[in-house]
Coordinates of N, CA, C and O in Angstrom, one line a residue:
X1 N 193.4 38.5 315.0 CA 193.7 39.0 316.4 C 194.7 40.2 316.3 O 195.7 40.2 315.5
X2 N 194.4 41.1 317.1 CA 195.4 42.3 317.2 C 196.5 42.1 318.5 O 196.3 42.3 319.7
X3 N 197.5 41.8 317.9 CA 198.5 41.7 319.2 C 199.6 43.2 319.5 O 200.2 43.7 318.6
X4 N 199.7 43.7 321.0 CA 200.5 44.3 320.8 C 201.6 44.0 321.6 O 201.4 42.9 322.2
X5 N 203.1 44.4 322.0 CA 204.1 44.4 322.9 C 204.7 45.6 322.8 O 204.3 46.4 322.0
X6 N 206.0 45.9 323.7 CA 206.3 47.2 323.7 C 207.6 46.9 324.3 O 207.8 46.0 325.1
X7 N 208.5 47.7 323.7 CA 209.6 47.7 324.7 C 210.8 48.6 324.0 O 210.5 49.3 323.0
X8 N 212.2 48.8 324.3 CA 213.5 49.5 323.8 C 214.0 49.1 322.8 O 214.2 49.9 321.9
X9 N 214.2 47.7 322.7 CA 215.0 46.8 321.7 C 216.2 47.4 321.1 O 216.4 47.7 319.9
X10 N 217.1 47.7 322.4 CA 218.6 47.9 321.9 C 219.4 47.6 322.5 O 219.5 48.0 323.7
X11 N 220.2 46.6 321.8 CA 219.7 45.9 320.9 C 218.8 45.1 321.1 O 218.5 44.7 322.2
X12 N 218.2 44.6 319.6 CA 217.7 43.3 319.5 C 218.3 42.0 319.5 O 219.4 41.8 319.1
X13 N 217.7 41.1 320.1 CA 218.6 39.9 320.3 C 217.5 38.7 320.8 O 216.3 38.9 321.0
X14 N 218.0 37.5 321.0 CA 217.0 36.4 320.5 C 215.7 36.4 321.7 O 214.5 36.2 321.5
X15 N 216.2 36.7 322.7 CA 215.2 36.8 323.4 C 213.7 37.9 322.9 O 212.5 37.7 322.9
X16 N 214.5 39.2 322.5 CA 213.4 39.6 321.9 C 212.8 39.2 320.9 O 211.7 39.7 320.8
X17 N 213.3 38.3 320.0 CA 212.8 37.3 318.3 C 212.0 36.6 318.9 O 210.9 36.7 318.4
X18 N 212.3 35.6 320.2 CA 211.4 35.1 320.8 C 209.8 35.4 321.2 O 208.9 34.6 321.2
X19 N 209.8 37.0 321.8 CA 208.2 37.8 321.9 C 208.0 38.4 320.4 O 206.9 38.9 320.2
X20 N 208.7 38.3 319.3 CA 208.4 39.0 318.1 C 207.4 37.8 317.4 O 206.4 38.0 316.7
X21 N 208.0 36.6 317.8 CA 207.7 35.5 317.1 C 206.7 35.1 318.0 O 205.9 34.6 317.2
X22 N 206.4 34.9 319.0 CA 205.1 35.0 319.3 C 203.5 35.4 318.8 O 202.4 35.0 318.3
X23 N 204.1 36.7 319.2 CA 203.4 37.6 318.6 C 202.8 37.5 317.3 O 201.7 37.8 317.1
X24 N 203.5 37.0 316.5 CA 203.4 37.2 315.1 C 202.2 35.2 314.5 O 201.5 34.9 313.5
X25 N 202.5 34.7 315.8 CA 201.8 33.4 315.8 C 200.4 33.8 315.9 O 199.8 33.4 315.0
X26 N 199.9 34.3 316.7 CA 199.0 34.6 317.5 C 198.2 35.9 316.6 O 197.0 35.7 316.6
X27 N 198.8 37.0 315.8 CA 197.7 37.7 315.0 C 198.9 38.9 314.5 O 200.1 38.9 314.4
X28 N 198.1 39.7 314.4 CA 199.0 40.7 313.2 C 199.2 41.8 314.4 O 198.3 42.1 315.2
X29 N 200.5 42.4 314.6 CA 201.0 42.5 315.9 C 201.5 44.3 315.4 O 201.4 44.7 314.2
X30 N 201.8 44.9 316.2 CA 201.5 46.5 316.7 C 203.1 46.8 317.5 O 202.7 47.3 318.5
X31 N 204.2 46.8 317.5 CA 205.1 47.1 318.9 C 205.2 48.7 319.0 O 205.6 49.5 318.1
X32 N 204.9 48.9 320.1 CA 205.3 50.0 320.9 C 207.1 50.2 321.2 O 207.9 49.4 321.8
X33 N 207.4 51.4 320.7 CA 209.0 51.4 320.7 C 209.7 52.7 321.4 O 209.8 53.7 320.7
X34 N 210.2 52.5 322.8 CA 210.0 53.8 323.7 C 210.7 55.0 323.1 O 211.7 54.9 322.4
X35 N 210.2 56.1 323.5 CA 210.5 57.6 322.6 C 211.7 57.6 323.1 O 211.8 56.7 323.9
X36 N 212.5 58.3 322.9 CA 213.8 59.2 323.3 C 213.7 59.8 325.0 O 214.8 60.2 325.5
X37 N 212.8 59.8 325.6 CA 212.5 60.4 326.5 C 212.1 59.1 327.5 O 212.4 58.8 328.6
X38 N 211.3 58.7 326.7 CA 211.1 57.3 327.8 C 211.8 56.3 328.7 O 211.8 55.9 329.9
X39 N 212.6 56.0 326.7 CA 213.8 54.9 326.9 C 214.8 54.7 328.3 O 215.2 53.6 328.7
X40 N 215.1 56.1 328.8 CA 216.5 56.3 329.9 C 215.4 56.0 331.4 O 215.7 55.5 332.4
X41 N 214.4 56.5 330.9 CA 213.0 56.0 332.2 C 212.7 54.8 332.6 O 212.3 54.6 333.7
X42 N 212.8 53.9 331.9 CA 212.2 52.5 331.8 C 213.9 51.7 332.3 O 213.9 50.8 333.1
X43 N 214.9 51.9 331.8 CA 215.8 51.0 332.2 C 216.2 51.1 333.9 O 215.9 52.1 334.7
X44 N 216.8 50.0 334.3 CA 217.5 49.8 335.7 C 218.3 50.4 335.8 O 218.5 50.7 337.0
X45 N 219.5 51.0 334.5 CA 220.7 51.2 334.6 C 220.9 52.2 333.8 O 219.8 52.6 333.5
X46 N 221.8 52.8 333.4 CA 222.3 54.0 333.3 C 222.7 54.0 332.1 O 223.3 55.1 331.7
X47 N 222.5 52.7 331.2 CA 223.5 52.7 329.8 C 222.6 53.7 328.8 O 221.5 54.2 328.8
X48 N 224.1 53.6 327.6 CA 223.9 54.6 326.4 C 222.3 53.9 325.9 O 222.1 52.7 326.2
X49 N 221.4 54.4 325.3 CA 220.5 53.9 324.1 C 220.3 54.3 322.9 O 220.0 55.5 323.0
X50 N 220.4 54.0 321.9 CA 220.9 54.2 320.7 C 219.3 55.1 320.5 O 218.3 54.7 321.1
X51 N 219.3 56.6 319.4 CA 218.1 57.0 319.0 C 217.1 56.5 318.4 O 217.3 55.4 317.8
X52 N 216.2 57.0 318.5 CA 215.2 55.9 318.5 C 214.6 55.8 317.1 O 213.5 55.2 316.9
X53 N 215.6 56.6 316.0 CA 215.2 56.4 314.6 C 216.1 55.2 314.5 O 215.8 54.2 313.8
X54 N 217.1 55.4 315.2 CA 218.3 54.3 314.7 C 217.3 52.7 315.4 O 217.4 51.6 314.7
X55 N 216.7 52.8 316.4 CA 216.1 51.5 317.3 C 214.8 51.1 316.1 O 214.7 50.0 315.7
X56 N 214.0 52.1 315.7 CA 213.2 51.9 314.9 C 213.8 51.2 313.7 O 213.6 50.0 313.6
X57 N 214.4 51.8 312.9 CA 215.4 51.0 312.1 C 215.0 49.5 312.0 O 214.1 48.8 311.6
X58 N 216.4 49.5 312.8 CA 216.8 48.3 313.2 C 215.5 46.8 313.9 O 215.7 45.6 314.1
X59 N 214.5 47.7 314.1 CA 213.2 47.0 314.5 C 212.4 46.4 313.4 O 212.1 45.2 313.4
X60 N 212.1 47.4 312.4 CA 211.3 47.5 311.2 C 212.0 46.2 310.5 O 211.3 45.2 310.2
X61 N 213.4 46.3 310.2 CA 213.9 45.2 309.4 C 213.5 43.9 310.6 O 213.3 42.8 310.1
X62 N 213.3 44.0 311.6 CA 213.2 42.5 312.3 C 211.9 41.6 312.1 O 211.8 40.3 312.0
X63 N 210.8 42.7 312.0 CA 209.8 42.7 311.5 C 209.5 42.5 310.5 O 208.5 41.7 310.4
X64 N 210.0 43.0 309.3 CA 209.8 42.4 307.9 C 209.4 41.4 307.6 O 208.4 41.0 307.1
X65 N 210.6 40.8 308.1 CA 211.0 39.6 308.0 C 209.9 38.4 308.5 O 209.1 37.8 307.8
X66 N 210.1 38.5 309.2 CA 209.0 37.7 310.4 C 207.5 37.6 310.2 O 206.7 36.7 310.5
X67 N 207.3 39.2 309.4 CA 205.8 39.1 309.5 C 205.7 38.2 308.2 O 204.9 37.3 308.0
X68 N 206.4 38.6 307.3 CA 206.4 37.7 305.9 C 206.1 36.7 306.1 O 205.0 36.2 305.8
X69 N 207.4 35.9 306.9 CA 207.0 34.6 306.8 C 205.3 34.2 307.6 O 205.0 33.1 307.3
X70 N 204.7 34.6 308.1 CA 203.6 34.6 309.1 C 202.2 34.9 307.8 O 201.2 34.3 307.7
X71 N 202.7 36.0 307.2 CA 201.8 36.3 306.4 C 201.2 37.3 307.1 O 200.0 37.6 307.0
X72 N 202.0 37.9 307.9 CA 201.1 39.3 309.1 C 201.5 40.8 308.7 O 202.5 41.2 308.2
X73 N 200.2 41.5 308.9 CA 200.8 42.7 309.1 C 201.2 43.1 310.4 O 201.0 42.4 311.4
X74 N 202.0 44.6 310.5 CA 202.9 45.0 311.6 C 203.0 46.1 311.1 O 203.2 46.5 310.0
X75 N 203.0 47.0 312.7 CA 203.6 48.8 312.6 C 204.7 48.5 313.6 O 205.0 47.4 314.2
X76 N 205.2 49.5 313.8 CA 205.9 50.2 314.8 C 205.3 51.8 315.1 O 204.9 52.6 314.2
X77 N 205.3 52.0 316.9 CA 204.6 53.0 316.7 C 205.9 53.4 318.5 O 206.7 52.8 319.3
X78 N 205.2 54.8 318.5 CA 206.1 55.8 319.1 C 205.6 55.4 320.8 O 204.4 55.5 321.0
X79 N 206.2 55.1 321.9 CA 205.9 54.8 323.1 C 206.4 56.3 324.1 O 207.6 56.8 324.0
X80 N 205.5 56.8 324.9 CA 205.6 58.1 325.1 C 205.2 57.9 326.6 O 205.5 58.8 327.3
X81 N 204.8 57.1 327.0 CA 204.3 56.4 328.3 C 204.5 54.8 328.3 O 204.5 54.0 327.4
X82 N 204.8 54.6 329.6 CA 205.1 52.9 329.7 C 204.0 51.8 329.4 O 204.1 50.7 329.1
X83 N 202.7 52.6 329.7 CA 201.7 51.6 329.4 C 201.4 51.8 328.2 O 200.7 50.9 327.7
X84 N 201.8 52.8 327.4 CA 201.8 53.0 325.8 C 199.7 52.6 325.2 O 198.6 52.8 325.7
X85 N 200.4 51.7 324.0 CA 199.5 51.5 322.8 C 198.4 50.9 323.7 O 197.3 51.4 323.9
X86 N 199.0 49.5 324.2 CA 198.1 48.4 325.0 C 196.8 48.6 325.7 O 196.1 47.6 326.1
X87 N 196.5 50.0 325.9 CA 195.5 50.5 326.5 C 194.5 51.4 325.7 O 193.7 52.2 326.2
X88 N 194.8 51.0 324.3 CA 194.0 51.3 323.1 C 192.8 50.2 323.0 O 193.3 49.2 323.4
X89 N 191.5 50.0 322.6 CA 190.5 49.1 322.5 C 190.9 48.1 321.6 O 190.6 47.0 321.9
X90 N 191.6 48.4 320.4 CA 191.8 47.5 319.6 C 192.4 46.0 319.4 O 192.4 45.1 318.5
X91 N 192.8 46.2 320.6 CA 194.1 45.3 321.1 C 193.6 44.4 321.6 O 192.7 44.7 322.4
X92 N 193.9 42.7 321.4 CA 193.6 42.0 321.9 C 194.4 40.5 323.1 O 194.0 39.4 323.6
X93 N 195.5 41.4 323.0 CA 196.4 40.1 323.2 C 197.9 41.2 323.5 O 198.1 42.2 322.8
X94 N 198.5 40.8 324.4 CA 199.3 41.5 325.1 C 200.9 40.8 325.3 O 201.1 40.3 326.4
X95 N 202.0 40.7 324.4 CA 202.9 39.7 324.7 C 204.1 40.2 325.5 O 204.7 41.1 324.9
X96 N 204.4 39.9 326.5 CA 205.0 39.9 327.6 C 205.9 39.1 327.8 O 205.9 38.0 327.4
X97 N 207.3 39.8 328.6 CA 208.2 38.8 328.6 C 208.3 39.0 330.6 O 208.1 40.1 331.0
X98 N 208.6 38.0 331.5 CA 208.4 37.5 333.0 C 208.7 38.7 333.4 O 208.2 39.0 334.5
X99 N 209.7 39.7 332.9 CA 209.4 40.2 334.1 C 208.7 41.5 333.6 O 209.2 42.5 334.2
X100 N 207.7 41.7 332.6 CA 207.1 42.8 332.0 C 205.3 42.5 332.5 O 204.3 43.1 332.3
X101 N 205.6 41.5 332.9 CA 203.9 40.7 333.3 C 203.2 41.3 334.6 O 202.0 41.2 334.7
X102 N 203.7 41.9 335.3 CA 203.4 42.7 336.0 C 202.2 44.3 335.2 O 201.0 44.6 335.2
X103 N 203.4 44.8 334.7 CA 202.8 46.1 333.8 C 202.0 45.6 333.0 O 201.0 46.3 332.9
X104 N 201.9 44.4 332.1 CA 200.4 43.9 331.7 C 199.3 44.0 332.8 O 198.4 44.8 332.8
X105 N 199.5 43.1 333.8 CA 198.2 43.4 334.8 C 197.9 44.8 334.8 O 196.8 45.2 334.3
X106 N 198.8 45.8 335.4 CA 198.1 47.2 335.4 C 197.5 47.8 334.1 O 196.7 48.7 334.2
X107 N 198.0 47.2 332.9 CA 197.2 47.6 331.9 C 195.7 47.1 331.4 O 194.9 47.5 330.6
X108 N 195.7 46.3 332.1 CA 194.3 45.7 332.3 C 193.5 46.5 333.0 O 192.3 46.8 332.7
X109 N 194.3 46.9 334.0 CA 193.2 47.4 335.3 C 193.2 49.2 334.7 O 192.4 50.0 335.2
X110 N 194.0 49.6 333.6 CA 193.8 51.0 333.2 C 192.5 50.7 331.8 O 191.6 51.4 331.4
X111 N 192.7 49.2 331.4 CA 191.8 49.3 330.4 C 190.4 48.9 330.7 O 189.6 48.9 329.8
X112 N 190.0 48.4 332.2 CA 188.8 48.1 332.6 C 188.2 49.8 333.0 O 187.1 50.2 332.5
X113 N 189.0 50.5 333.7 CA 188.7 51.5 333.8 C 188.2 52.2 332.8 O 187.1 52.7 332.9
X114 N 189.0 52.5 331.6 CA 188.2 53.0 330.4 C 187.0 52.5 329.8 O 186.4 53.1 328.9
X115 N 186.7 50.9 330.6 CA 185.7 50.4 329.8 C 185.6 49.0 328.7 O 184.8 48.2 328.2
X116 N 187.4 49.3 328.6 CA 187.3 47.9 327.1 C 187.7 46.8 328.3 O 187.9 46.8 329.5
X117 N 187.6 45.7 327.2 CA 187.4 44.4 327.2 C 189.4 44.1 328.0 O 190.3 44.9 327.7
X118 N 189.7 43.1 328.9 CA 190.7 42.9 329.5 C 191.9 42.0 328.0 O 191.5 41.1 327.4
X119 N 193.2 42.5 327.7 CA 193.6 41.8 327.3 C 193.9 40.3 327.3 O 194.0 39.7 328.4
X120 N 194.2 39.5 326.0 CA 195.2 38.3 327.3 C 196.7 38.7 327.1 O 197.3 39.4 326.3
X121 N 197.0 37.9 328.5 CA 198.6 38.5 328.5 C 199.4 37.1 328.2 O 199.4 36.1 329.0
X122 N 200.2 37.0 326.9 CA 201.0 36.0 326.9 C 202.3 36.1 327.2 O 202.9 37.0 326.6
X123 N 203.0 35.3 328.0 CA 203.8 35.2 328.8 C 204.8 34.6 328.0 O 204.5 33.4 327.9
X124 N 206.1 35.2 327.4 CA 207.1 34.5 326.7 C 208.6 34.2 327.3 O 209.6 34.9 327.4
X125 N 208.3 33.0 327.7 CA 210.0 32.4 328.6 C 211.1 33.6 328.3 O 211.1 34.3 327.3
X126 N 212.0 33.6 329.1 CA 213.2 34.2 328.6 C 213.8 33.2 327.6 O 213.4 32.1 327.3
X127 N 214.7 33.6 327.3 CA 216.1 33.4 326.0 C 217.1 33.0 327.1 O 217.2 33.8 328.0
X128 N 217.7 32.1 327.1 CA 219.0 31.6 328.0 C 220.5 32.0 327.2 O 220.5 31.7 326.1
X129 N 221.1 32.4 327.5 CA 222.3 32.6 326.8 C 223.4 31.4 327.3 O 223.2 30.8 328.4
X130 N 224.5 30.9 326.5 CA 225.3 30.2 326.8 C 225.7 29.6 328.2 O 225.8 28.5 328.6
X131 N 226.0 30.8 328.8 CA 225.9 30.7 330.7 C 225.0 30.0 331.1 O 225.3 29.2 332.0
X132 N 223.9 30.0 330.9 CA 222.3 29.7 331.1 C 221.9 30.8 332.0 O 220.8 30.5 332.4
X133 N 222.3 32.2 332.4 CA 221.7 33.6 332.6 C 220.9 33.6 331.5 O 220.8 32.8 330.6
X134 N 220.2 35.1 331.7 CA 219.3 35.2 330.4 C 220.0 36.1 329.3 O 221.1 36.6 329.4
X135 N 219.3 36.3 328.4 CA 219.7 37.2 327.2 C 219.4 38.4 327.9 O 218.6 38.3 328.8
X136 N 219.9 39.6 327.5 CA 219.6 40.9 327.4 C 220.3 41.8 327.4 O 221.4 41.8 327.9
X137 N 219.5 43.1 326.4 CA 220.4 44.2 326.0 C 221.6 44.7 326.4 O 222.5 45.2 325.8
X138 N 221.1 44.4 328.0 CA 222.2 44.9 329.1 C 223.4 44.4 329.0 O 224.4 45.1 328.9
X139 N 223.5 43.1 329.1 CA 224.9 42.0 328.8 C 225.4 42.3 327.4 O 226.6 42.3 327.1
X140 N 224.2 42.6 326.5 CA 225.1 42.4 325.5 C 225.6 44.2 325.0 O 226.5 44.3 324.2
X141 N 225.2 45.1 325.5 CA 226.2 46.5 325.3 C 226.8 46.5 326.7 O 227.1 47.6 327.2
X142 N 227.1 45.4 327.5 CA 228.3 45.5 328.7 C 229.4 44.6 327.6 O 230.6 44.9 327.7
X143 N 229.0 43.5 326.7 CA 230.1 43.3 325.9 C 230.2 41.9 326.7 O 231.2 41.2 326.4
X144 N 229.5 41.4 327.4 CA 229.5 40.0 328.1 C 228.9 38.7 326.8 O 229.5 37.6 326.7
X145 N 227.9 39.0 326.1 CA 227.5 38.3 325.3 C 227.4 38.8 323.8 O 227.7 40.0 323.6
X146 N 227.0 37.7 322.2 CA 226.6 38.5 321.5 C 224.5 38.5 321.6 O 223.7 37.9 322.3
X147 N 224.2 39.2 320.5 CA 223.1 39.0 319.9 C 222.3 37.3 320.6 O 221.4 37.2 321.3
X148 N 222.7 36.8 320.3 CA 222.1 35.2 320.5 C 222.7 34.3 321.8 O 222.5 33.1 322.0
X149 N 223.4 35.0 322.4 CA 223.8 34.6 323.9 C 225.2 34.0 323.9 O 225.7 33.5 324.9
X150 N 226.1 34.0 322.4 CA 227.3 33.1 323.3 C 228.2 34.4 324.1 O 228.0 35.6 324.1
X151 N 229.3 33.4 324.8 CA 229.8 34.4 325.3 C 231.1 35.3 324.4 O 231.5 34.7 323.5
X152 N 231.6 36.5 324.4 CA 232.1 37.3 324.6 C 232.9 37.9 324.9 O 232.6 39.1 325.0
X153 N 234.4 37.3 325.3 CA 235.0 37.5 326.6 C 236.3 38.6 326.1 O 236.9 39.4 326.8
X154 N 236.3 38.3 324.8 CA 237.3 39.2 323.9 C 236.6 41.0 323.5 O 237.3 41.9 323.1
X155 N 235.4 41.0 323.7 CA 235.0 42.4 322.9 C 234.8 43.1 324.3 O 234.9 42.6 325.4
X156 N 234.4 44.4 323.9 CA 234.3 45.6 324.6 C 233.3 45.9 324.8 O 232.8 45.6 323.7
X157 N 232.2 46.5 325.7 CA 230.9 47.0 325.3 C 230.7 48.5 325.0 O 231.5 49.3 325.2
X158 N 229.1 48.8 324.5 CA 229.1 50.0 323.5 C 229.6 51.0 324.6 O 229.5 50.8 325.8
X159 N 230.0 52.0 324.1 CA 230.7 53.3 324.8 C 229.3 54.0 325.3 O 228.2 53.6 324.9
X160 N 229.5 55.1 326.3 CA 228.4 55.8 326.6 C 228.2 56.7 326.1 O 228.0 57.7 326.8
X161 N 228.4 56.8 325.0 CA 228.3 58.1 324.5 C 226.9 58.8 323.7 O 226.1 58.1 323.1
X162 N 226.7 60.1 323.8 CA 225.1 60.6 323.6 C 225.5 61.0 322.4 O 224.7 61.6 321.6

């Protein structure tokens, strides 16, 4: 099975290990990793994002790892649009985290229109962090949490700097 997902991953942190590991259950997986141009497009807020050789990076090693143990292969590839890769034929399986399940549906309805076959979309819980809020990038370069959700109450978060 060809799985793909997509997203910033800066940082990475358990919630996203959580859709990597998915993914990596389910078939030999593909992530879409938003360009330089995308990245500031797609977020809510206004924070710094690290370049996207530096995000690549730091992806590839997460992957390594992961696909090893799975026995999978895996790319990383360049996201230049939000509906990205997923609307390529090859794809069979779409992993999503609640509140990205939305833009799966529309990628369905961009890939019926081309003709291919409808993905499935798997739907991966959030990551709870210590609070029991959820994990994400956001908290954790505001310096609220680390990587894996504990709290943080002593550090600083990343500067905004370009």
């Amino acid at each position: 099975m060809n799985v793909a997902l997509g997203g910033t991953f800066d940082p990475i942190h358990d919630g996203h290990r959580a859709l990597f590991e998915r993914a990596f259950e389910l078939g030999d997986v593909t992530v879409g990793l938003t360009s330089d141009d995308l990245a500031p497009k797609t977020r809510h807020d206004q924070r710094h994002v690290r370049p996207f050789s530096e995000r690549k990076s730091a992806l590839a090693d997460e992957l390594a790892m992961l696909a090893a143990d799975q026995e999978r292969e895996w790319a990383v590839r360049e996201l230049t649009e939000p509906t990205g890769i997923a609307t390529e034929p090859q794809f069979d399986t779409l992993v999503v985290s609640p509140e990205t399940e939305t833009g799966g549906r529309r990628i369905n309805e961009i890939r019926e229109e081309r003709g291919h076959d409808p993905l499935e979309i798997e739907v991966v819980p959030h990551v709870r962090a210590e609070d029991g809020d959820i994990i994400s990038s956001t908290r954790i370069v505001e310096g609220e949490i680390d990587e894996h959700g504990n709290l943080t109450p002593n550090r600083t978060g990343r500067q905004n700097i370009s």
